[in-house]
Amino acid sequence: MGRLEDKVGIVTGAGQGVGQGIALALGAEGASVAVLGRTPGKLEATCDLLRARGVKAEPFVCDVADTDCVPALLDRIAGHFGGIDILVNNAYSGAFGPLLSMSDADFRAGFGSGPFATFAFMKAAHPHLLRRGGGVIINLLSSVMVRWDPSNYGAYAAAKAAVRSLTRTAANEWGPDNIRVNAVAPHAVSPTYERWEAENPEEAAEFRTAIPLGYVGDCEHDVGRAVAMLCGPDARYLTGATVPLDGGQADFG
């Protein structure tokens, strides 16, 4: 029996990359998984992978930035699976580049899919988690928040820093409800990373060299498995934390 047997997890941005890896890892521990994202074909592909492993999975098409739709969406998910125990806020869509190249719309896009979406999903999930006697929320961050030179990632870093603050606040306010809220900041070989590596081979080589463990993590086995552990009983006393899943590169101290 897995550590998450009979649990129901929601993963946003689960059609590929880190989100898919987390969904697979939750399923491997026995959880049923609601697979959320904008592209139906990608969601079905993730569900096919989960079902092939004997996991109950269902796709739900959504744009996380459309926060007005979130409460009804979580009601649908809870109705389909019988409840909600785990929420993973992974989806993000925003612009990258120097600050002077950013329009107001570019900057707002990252906040819409980042802290505003995270807030909406956490708030809508709260009553469902409460009905189950508690639960777990995991928010995805990035080590770009603490790197010595965040050039070209300023808008992204700002959005993720806001999510980190929400994580800590919710952990404190919802601890009495037996709801744990943590964040992870991963490095992983996702499609986005692979595109960046192909376009910036020298920078990518320097980036990998700076990782003490010597490699960029696997979406399922390095990131997903760690998230599954954080959602399980072995981490029952951990809340309000930021866990770097980056092979030792960043200093969140």
PDB file of C-alpha atoms in Angstrom:
ATOM      1  CA  MET A   1       0.000   0.000   0.000  1.00  0.00           C
ATOM      2  CA  GLY A   2       1.316   3.456  -0.936  1.00  0.00           C
ATOM      3  CA  ARG A   3       1.703   6.315   1.506  1.00  0.00           C
ATOM      4  CA  LEU A   4      -1.098   8.226  -0.255  1.00  0.00           C
ATOM      5  CA  GLU A   5      -3.605   5.394  -0.606  1.00  0.00           C
ATOM      6  CA  ASP A   6      -7.212   6.692  -0.767  1.00  0.00           C
ATOM      7  CA  LYS A   7      -6.023  10.293  -1.150  1.00  0.00           C
ATOM      8  CA  VAL A   8      -7.106  12.607  -3.977  1.00  0.00           C
ATOM      9  CA  GLY A   9      -4.590  15.025  -5.442  1.00  0.00           C
ATOM     10  CA  ILE A  10      -4.942  17.995  -7.787  1.00  0.00           C
ATOM     11  CA  VAL A  11      -1.955  19.015  -9.906  1.00  0.00           C
ATOM     12  CA  THR A  12      -2.129  22.145 -12.071  1.00  0.00           C
ATOM     13  CA  GLY A  13      -0.002  22.342 -15.200  1.00  0.00           C
ATOM     14  CA  ALA A  14       0.135  18.536 -15.218  1.00  0.00           C
ATOM     15  CA  GLY A  15       0.145  18.005 -18.974  1.00  0.00           C
ATOM     16  CA  GLN A  16       3.935  17.875 -19.185  1.00  0.00           C
ATOM     17  CA  GLY A  17       7.200  18.469 -17.370  1.00  0.00           C
ATOM     18  CA  VAL A  18       7.311  18.950 -13.617  1.00  0.00           C
ATOM     19  CA  GLY A  19       3.535  18.840 -13.229  1.00  0.00           C
ATOM     20  CA  GLN A  20       3.335  15.538 -15.047  1.00  0.00           C
ATOM     21  CA  GLY A  21       6.205  14.159 -12.977  1.00  0.00           C
ATOM     22  CA  ILE A  22       4.439  15.141  -9.756  1.00  0.00           C
ATOM     23  CA  ALA A  23       1.165  13.592 -10.936  1.00  0.00           C
ATOM     24  CA  LEU A  24       2.943  10.312 -11.734  1.00  0.00           C
ATOM     25  CA  ALA A  25       4.695  10.276  -8.360  1.00  0.00           C
ATOM     26  CA  LEU A  26       1.471  10.924  -6.442  1.00  0.00           C
ATOM     27  CA  GLY A  27      -0.197   8.128  -8.374  1.00  0.00           C
ATOM     28  CA  ALA A  28       2.683   5.770  -7.623  1.00  0.00           C
ATOM     29  CA  GLU A  29       1.956   6.288  -3.916  1.00  0.00           C
ATOM     30  CA  GLY A  30      -1.696   5.358  -4.349  1.00  0.00           C
ATOM     31  CA  ALA A  31      -3.385   8.733  -4.847  1.00  0.00           C
ATOM     32  CA  SER A  32      -6.075   9.404  -7.417  1.00  0.00           C
ATOM     33  CA  VAL A  33      -5.133  12.428  -9.505  1.00  0.00           C
ATOM     34  CA  ALA A  34      -7.026  15.317 -11.072  1.00  0.00           C
ATOM     35  CA  VAL A  35      -4.863  16.447 -13.992  1.00  0.00           C
ATOM     36  CA  LEU A  36      -5.312  20.160 -14.759  1.00  0.00           C
ATOM     37  CA  GLY A  37      -4.047  22.295 -17.626  1.00  0.00           C
ATOM     38  CA  ARG A  38      -4.954  24.224 -20.765  1.00  0.00           C
ATOM     39  CA  THR A  39      -4.244  21.633 -23.484  1.00  0.00           C
ATOM     40  CA  PRO A  40      -6.637  18.660 -23.645  1.00  0.00           C
ATOM     41  CA  GLY A  41      -4.268  16.398 -25.589  1.00  0.00           C
ATOM     42  CA  LYS A  42      -1.481  16.823 -23.046  1.00  0.00           C
ATOM     43  CA  LEU A  43      -3.835  16.183 -20.149  1.00  0.00           C
ATOM     44  CA  GLU A  44      -5.101  12.991 -21.778  1.00  0.00           C
ATOM     45  CA  ALA A  45      -1.507  11.847 -22.333  1.00  0.00           C
ATOM     46  CA  THR A  46      -0.730  12.265 -18.639  1.00  0.00           C
ATOM     47  CA  CYS A  47      -3.943  10.472 -17.687  1.00  0.00           C
ATOM     48  CA  ASP A  48      -3.054   7.624 -20.046  1.00  0.00           C
ATOM     49  CA  LEU A  49       0.315   7.243 -18.294  1.00  0.00           C
ATOM     50  CA  LEU A  50      -1.390   7.211 -14.903  1.00  0.00           C
ATOM     51  CA  ARG A  51      -4.120   4.771 -15.922  1.00  0.00           C
ATOM     52  CA  ALA A  52      -1.519   2.437 -17.400  1.00  0.00           C
ATOM     53  CA  ARG A  53      -0.116   2.213 -13.871  1.00  0.00           C
ATOM     54  CA  GLY A  54      -3.517   1.466 -12.392  1.00  0.00           C
ATOM     55  CA  VAL A  55      -4.113   5.000 -11.107  1.00  0.00           C
ATOM     56  CA  LYS A  56      -7.524   6.646 -11.167  1.00  0.00           C
ATOM     57  CA  ALA A  57      -7.027   9.874 -13.116  1.00  0.00           C
ATOM     58  CA  GLU A  58      -9.237  12.451 -14.801  1.00  0.00           C
ATOM     59  CA  PRO A  59      -8.375  15.495 -16.950  1.00  0.00           C
ATOM     60  CA  PHE A  60      -9.860  18.927 -16.242  1.00  0.00           C
ATOM     61  CA  VAL A  61      -9.213  21.655 -18.805  1.00  0.00           C
ATOM     62  CA  CYS A  62      -8.684  25.069 -17.231  1.00  0.00           C
ATOM     63  CA  ASP A  63      -6.655  28.260 -17.360  1.00  0.00           C
ATOM     64  CA  VAL A  64      -5.534  28.845 -13.777  1.00  0.00           C
ATOM     65  CA  ALA A  65      -5.457  32.593 -14.396  1.00  0.00           C
ATOM     66  CA  ASP A  66      -9.251  32.508 -14.806  1.00  0.00           C
ATOM     67  CA  THR A  67      -9.681  32.619 -11.061  1.00  0.00           C
ATOM     68  CA  ASP A  68     -13.450  33.179 -11.130  1.00  0.00           C
ATOM     69  CA  CYS A  69     -13.877  29.591 -12.334  1.00  0.00           C
ATOM     70  CA  VAL A  70     -11.748  27.982  -9.607  1.00  0.00           C
ATOM     71  CA  PRO A  71     -14.352  27.362  -6.856  1.00  0.00           C
ATOM     72  CA  ALA A  72     -16.749  25.612  -9.245  1.00  0.00           C
ATOM     73  CA  LEU A  73     -13.880  23.609 -10.747  1.00  0.00           C
ATOM     74  CA  LEU A  74     -12.787  22.295  -7.357  1.00  0.00           C
ATOM     75  CA  ASP A  75     -16.396  21.433  -6.534  1.00  0.00           C
ATOM     76  CA  ARG A  76     -16.499  19.372  -9.747  1.00  0.00           C
ATOM     77  CA  ILE A  77     -13.261  17.607  -8.875  1.00  0.00           C
ATOM     78  CA  ALA A  78     -14.427  16.847  -5.345  1.00  0.00           C
ATOM     79  CA  GLY A  79     -17.719  15.545  -6.708  1.00  0.00           C
ATOM     80  CA  HIS A  80     -15.961  13.281  -9.188  1.00  0.00           C
ATOM     81  CA  PHE A  81     -13.422  11.788  -6.778  1.00  0.00           C
ATOM     82  CA  GLY A  82     -15.344  12.084  -3.513  1.00  0.00           C
ATOM     83  CA  GLY A  83     -13.104  14.725  -1.965  1.00  0.00           C
ATOM     84  CA  ILE A  84      -9.772  16.537  -2.147  1.00  0.00           C
ATOM     85  CA  ASP A  85      -6.722  15.877   0.050  1.00  0.00           C
ATOM     86  CA  ILE A  86      -3.768  17.372  -1.855  1.00  0.00           C
ATOM     87  CA  LEU A  87      -3.345  20.501  -3.967  1.00  0.00           C
ATOM     88  CA  VAL A  88      -0.203  21.140  -6.012  1.00  0.00           C
ATOM     89  CA  ASN A  89      -0.013  24.625  -7.560  1.00  0.00           C
ATOM     90  CA  ASN A  90       2.456  24.113 -10.382  1.00  0.00           C
ATOM     91  CA  ALA A  91       1.078  25.944 -13.439  1.00  0.00           C
ATOM     92  CA  TYR A  92       2.749  29.200 -14.472  1.00  0.00           C
ATOM     93  CA  SER A  93       2.617  31.294 -17.610  1.00  0.00           C
ATOM     94  CA  GLY A  94       4.492  34.576 -17.774  1.00  0.00           C
ATOM     95  CA  ALA A  95       6.995  36.621 -19.704  1.00  0.00           C
ATOM     96  CA  PHE A  96      10.773  36.619 -19.314  1.00  0.00           C
ATOM     97  CA  GLY A  97      13.268  39.316 -20.230  1.00  0.00           C
ATOM     98  CA  PRO A  98      14.802  42.573 -18.982  1.00  0.00           C
ATOM     99  CA  LEU A  99      12.515  44.739 -16.898  1.00  0.00           C
ATOM    100  CA  LEU A 100      12.578  47.555 -19.455  1.00  0.00           C
ATOM    101  CA  SER A 101      11.244  45.150 -22.088  1.00  0.00           C
ATOM    102  CA  MET A 102       8.234  44.268 -19.942  1.00  0.00           C
ATOM    103  CA  SER A 103       4.821  45.738 -20.638  1.00  0.00           C
ATOM    104  CA  ASP A 104       2.342  46.009 -17.801  1.00  0.00           C
ATOM    105  CA  ALA A 105       0.408  43.148 -19.408  1.00  0.00           C
ATOM    106  CA  ASP A 106       3.535  40.960 -19.477  1.00  0.00           C
ATOM    107  CA  PHE A 107       4.178  41.612 -15.809  1.00  0.00           C
ATOM    108  CA  ARG A 108       0.562  41.004 -14.802  1.00  0.00           C
ATOM    109  CA  ALA A 109       0.443  37.702 -16.698  1.00  0.00           C
ATOM    110  CA  GLY A 110       2.988  36.136 -14.362  1.00  0.00           C
ATOM    111  CA  PHE A 111       1.083  37.331 -11.319  1.00  0.00           C
ATOM    112  CA  GLY A 112      -2.228  36.121 -12.773  1.00  0.00           C
ATOM    113  CA  SER A 113      -1.005  32.548 -13.210  1.00  0.00           C
ATOM    114  CA  GLY A 114       1.283  32.756 -10.161  1.00  0.00           C
ATOM    115  CA  PRO A 115       0.174  34.304  -6.856  1.00  0.00           C
ATOM    116  CA  PHE A 116      -3.373  35.185  -7.904  1.00  0.00           C
ATOM    117  CA  ALA A 117      -4.042  31.660  -9.171  1.00  0.00           C
ATOM    118  CA  THR A 118      -2.286  30.107  -6.181  1.00  0.00           C
ATOM    119  CA  PHE A 119      -4.394  32.197  -3.801  1.00  0.00           C
ATOM    120  CA  ALA A 120      -7.617  31.269  -5.614  1.00  0.00           C
ATOM    121  CA  PHE A 121      -6.858  27.543  -5.630  1.00  0.00           C
ATOM    122  CA  MET A 122      -5.727  27.503  -1.989  1.00  0.00           C
ATOM    123  CA  LYS A 123      -8.793  29.413  -0.832  1.00  0.00           C
ATOM    124  CA  ALA A 124     -11.181  27.223  -2.846  1.00  0.00           C
ATOM    125  CA  ALA A 125      -9.437  24.044  -1.662  1.00  0.00           C
ATOM    126  CA  HIS A 126      -9.593  24.968   2.021  1.00  0.00           C
ATOM    127  CA  PRO A 127     -13.196  23.847   2.732  1.00  0.00           C
ATOM    128  CA  HIS A 128     -12.639  20.586   0.841  1.00  0.00           C
ATOM    129  CA  LEU A 129      -9.476  19.819   2.804  1.00  0.00           C
ATOM    130  CA  LEU A 130     -11.273  20.713   6.017  1.00  0.00           C
ATOM    131  CA  ARG A 131     -14.000  18.177   5.282  1.00  0.00           C
ATOM    132  CA  ARG A 132     -11.327  15.476   5.061  1.00  0.00           C
ATOM    133  CA  GLY A 133      -9.891  16.442   8.430  1.00  0.00           C
ATOM    134  CA  GLY A 134      -6.962  18.308   6.884  1.00  0.00           C
ATOM    135  CA  GLY A 135      -4.689  18.034   3.890  1.00  0.00           C
ATOM    136  CA  VAL A 136      -1.587  19.253   2.105  1.00  0.00           C
ATOM    137  CA  ILE A 137      -0.836  22.115  -0.278  1.00  0.00           C
ATOM    138  CA  ILE A 138       2.415  22.308  -2.233  1.00  0.00           C
ATOM    139  CA  ASN A 139       3.304  25.467  -4.161  1.00  0.00           C
ATOM    140  CA  LEU A 140       6.008  25.533  -6.836  1.00  0.00           C
ATOM    141  CA  LEU A 141       8.685  28.224  -6.592  1.00  0.00           C
ATOM    142  CA  SER A 142      12.051  28.824  -8.276  1.00  0.00           C
ATOM    143  CA  SER A 143      15.584  29.358  -7.053  1.00  0.00           C
ATOM    144  CA  VAL A 144      15.719  32.412  -9.331  1.00  0.00           C
ATOM    145  CA  MET A 145      14.272  34.271  -6.324  1.00  0.00           C
ATOM    146  CA  VAL A 146      17.572  33.964  -4.482  1.00  0.00           C
ATOM    147  CA  ARG A 147      20.159  33.814  -7.281  1.00  0.00           C
ATOM    148  CA  TRP A 148      22.816  36.522  -7.168  1.00  0.00           C
ATOM    149  CA  ASP A 149      21.849  37.814 -10.621  1.00  0.00           C
ATOM    150  CA  PRO A 150      18.143  37.550 -11.517  1.00  0.00           C
ATOM    151  CA  SER A 151      18.603  39.538 -14.746  1.00  0.00           C
ATOM    152  CA  ASN A 152      15.937  38.657 -17.347  1.00  0.00           C
ATOM    153  CA  TYR A 153      13.932  36.803 -14.683  1.00  0.00           C
ATOM    154  CA  GLY A 154      12.761  39.770 -12.605  1.00  0.00           C
ATOM    155  CA  ALA A 155       9.035  39.415 -13.279  1.00  0.00           C
ATOM    156  CA  TYR A 156       9.205  35.643 -12.757  1.00  0.00           C
ATOM    157  CA  ALA A 157      11.167  36.022  -9.518  1.00  0.00           C
ATOM    158  CA  ALA A 158       8.719  38.626  -8.211  1.00  0.00           C
ATOM    159  CA  ALA A 159       5.715  36.397  -8.883  1.00  0.00           C
ATOM    160  CA  LYS A 160       7.353  33.380  -7.250  1.00  0.00           C
ATOM    161  CA  ALA A 161       8.438  35.436  -4.226  1.00  0.00           C
ATOM    162  CA  ALA A 162       4.799  36.393  -3.721  1.00  0.00           C
ATOM    163  CA  VAL A 163       3.810  32.714  -3.837  1.00  0.00           C
ATOM    164  CA  ARG A 164       6.447  31.957  -1.207  1.00  0.00           C
ATOM    165  CA  SER A 165       4.928  34.584   1.082  1.00  0.00           C
ATOM    166  CA  LEU A 166       1.431  33.139   0.560  1.00  0.00           C
ATOM    167  CA  THR A 167       2.796  29.702   1.420  1.00  0.00           C
ATOM    168  CA  ARG A 168       4.192  30.826   4.750  1.00  0.00           C
ATOM    169  CA  THR A 169       1.057  32.793   5.640  1.00  0.00           C
ATOM    170  CA  ALA A 170      -1.335  29.948   4.837  1.00  0.00           C
ATOM    171  CA  ALA A 171       0.824  27.504   6.793  1.00  0.00           C
ATOM    172  CA  ASN A 172       0.456  29.685   9.884  1.00  0.00           C
ATOM    173  CA  GLU A 173      -3.225  30.494   9.482  1.00  0.00           C
ATOM    174  CA  TRP A 174      -4.339  26.979   8.510  1.00  0.00           C
ATOM    175  CA  GLY A 175      -2.109  24.903  10.766  1.00  0.00           C
ATOM    176  CA  PRO A 176      -4.902  24.640  13.364  1.00  0.00           C
ATOM    177  CA  ASP A 177      -7.065  23.130  10.581  1.00  0.00           C
ATOM    178  CA  ASN A 178      -4.469  20.362  10.096  1.00  0.00           C
ATOM    179  CA  ILE A 179      -3.612  21.758   6.664  1.00  0.00           C
ATOM    180  CA  ARG A 180       0.095  21.791   5.897  1.00  0.00           C
ATOM    181  CA  VAL A 181       1.397  24.221   3.264  1.00  0.00           C
ATOM    182  CA  ASN A 182       4.912  23.955   1.872  1.00  0.00           C
ATOM    183  CA  ALA A 183       6.773  25.098  -1.232  1.00  0.00           C
ATOM    184  CA  VAL A 184       9.395  23.458  -3.417  1.00  0.00           C
ATOM    185  CA  ALA A 185      11.902  25.127  -5.734  1.00  0.00           C
ATOM    186  CA  PRO A 186      13.019  22.545  -8.320  1.00  0.00           C
ATOM    187  CA  HIS A 187      15.458  22.163 -11.152  1.00  0.00           C
ATOM    188  CA  ALA A 188      14.150  19.619 -13.646  1.00  0.00           C
ATOM    189  CA  VAL A 189      14.584  18.553 -17.252  1.00  0.00           C
ATOM    190  CA  SER A 190      11.193  19.793 -18.446  1.00  0.00           C
ATOM    191  CA  PRO A 191      10.292  20.780 -22.030  1.00  0.00           C
ATOM    192  CA  THR A 192      10.830  24.426 -21.027  1.00  0.00           C
ATOM    193  CA  TYR A 193      14.298  23.635 -19.687  1.00  0.00           C
ATOM    194  CA  GLU A 194      15.186  21.638 -22.799  1.00  0.00           C
ATOM    195  CA  ARG A 195      14.227  24.577 -25.046  1.00  0.00           C
ATOM    196  CA  TRP A 196      16.276  26.964 -22.925  1.00  0.00           C
ATOM    197  CA  GLU A 197      19.256  24.597 -22.964  1.00  0.00           C
ATOM    198  CA  ALA A 198      19.081  24.279 -26.764  1.00  0.00           C
ATOM    199  CA  GLU A 199      18.915  28.064 -27.183  1.00  0.00           C
ATOM    200  CA  ASN A 200      21.596  28.846 -24.555  1.00  0.00           C
ATOM    201  CA  PRO A 201      24.094  25.956 -24.562  1.00  0.00           C
ATOM    202  CA  GLU A 202      26.954  27.865 -22.906  1.00  0.00           C
ATOM    203  CA  GLU A 203      24.766  29.293 -20.149  1.00  0.00           C
ATOM    204  CA  ALA A 204      23.194  25.863 -19.636  1.00  0.00           C
ATOM    205  CA  ALA A 205      26.597  24.221 -19.263  1.00  0.00           C
ATOM    206  CA  GLU A 206      27.598  26.820 -16.668  1.00  0.00           C
ATOM    207  CA  PHE A 207      24.288  26.294 -14.889  1.00  0.00           C
ATOM    208  CA  ARG A 208      24.804  22.516 -14.640  1.00  0.00           C
ATOM    209  CA  THR A 209      28.377  22.982 -13.418  1.00  0.00           C
ATOM    210  CA  ALA A 210      27.045  25.053 -10.498  1.00  0.00           C
ATOM    211  CA  ILE A 211      24.877  22.160  -9.242  1.00  0.00           C
ATOM    212  CA  PRO A 212      26.814  20.250  -6.564  1.00  0.00           C
ATOM    213  CA  LEU A 213      25.142  16.939  -7.420  1.00  0.00           C
ATOM    214  CA  GLY A 214      26.146  17.482 -11.034  1.00  0.00           C
ATOM    215  CA  TYR A 215      22.888  17.104 -12.928  1.00  0.00           C
ATOM    216  CA  VAL A 216      19.477  18.659 -13.541  1.00  0.00           C
ATOM    217  CA  GLY A 217      16.731  16.679 -11.813  1.00  0.00           C
ATOM    218  CA  ASP A 218      14.235  14.259 -13.298  1.00  0.00           C
ATOM    219  CA  CYS A 219      10.625  15.514 -13.233  1.00  0.00           C
ATOM    220  CA  GLU A 220       9.211  12.381 -11.632  1.00  0.00           C
ATOM    221  CA  HIS A 221      12.014  10.713  -9.714  1.00  0.00           C
ATOM    222  CA  ASP A 222      13.777  13.777  -8.293  1.00  0.00           C
ATOM    223  CA  VAL A 223      10.966  16.330  -8.027  1.00  0.00           C
ATOM    224  CA  GLY A 224       7.757  14.294  -8.053  1.00  0.00           C
ATOM    225  CA  ARG A 225       8.965  11.721  -5.529  1.00  0.00           C
ATOM    226  CA  ALA A 226      10.040  14.479  -3.136  1.00  0.00           C
ATOM    227  CA  VAL A 227       6.652  16.172  -3.449  1.00  0.00           C
ATOM    228  CA  ALA A 228       4.919  12.846  -2.791  1.00  0.00           C
ATOM    229  CA  MET A 229       6.998  12.457   0.367  1.00  0.00           C
ATOM    230  CA  LEU A 230       6.030  15.966   1.507  1.00  0.00           C
ATOM    231  CA  CYS A 231       2.366  15.056   1.005  1.00  0.00           C
ATOM    232  CA  GLY A 232       2.649  11.893   3.084  1.00  0.00           C
ATOM    233  CA  PRO A 233       2.698  11.061   6.794  1.00  0.00           C
ATOM    234  CA  ASP A 234       6.507  11.097   7.032  1.00  0.00           C
ATOM    235  CA  ALA A 235       6.395  14.910   6.658  1.00  0.00           C
ATOM    236  CA  ARG A 236       3.486  15.469   9.019  1.00  0.00           C
ATOM    237  CA  TYR A 237       5.407  18.007  11.155  1.00  0.00           C
ATOM    238  CA  LEU A 238       6.712  20.073   8.239  1.00  0.00           C
ATOM    239  CA  THR A 239       4.806  23.186   7.208  1.00  0.00           C
ATOM    240  CA  GLY A 240       5.628  26.712   6.064  1.00  0.00           C
ATOM    241  CA  ALA A 241       8.908  25.544   4.548  1.00  0.00           C
ATOM    242  CA  THR A 242      10.597  26.121   1.207  1.00  0.00           C
ATOM    243  CA  VAL A 243      12.355  22.946   0.100  1.00  0.00           C
ATOM    244  CA  PRO A 244      15.003  23.415  -2.622  1.00  0.00           C
ATOM    245  CA  LEU A 245      14.997  20.457  -5.025  1.00  0.00           C
ATOM    246  CA  ASP A 246      17.968  21.699  -6.997  1.00  0.00           C
ATOM    247  CA  GLY A 247      20.889  19.399  -6.241  1.00  0.00           C
ATOM    248  CA  GLY A 248      22.282  21.865  -3.688  1.00  0.00           C
ATOM    249  CA  GLN A 249      22.680  24.880  -5.970  1.00  0.00           C
ATOM    250  CA  ALA A 250      20.616  27.586  -4.270  1.00  0.00           C
ATOM    251  CA  ASP A 251      20.894  29.058  -0.784  1.00  0.00           C
ATOM    252  CA  PHE A 252      17.457  29.793   0.659  1.00  0.00           C
ATOM    253  CA  GLY A 253      18.894  30.548   4.094  1.00  0.00           C
TER     254      GLY A 253
END
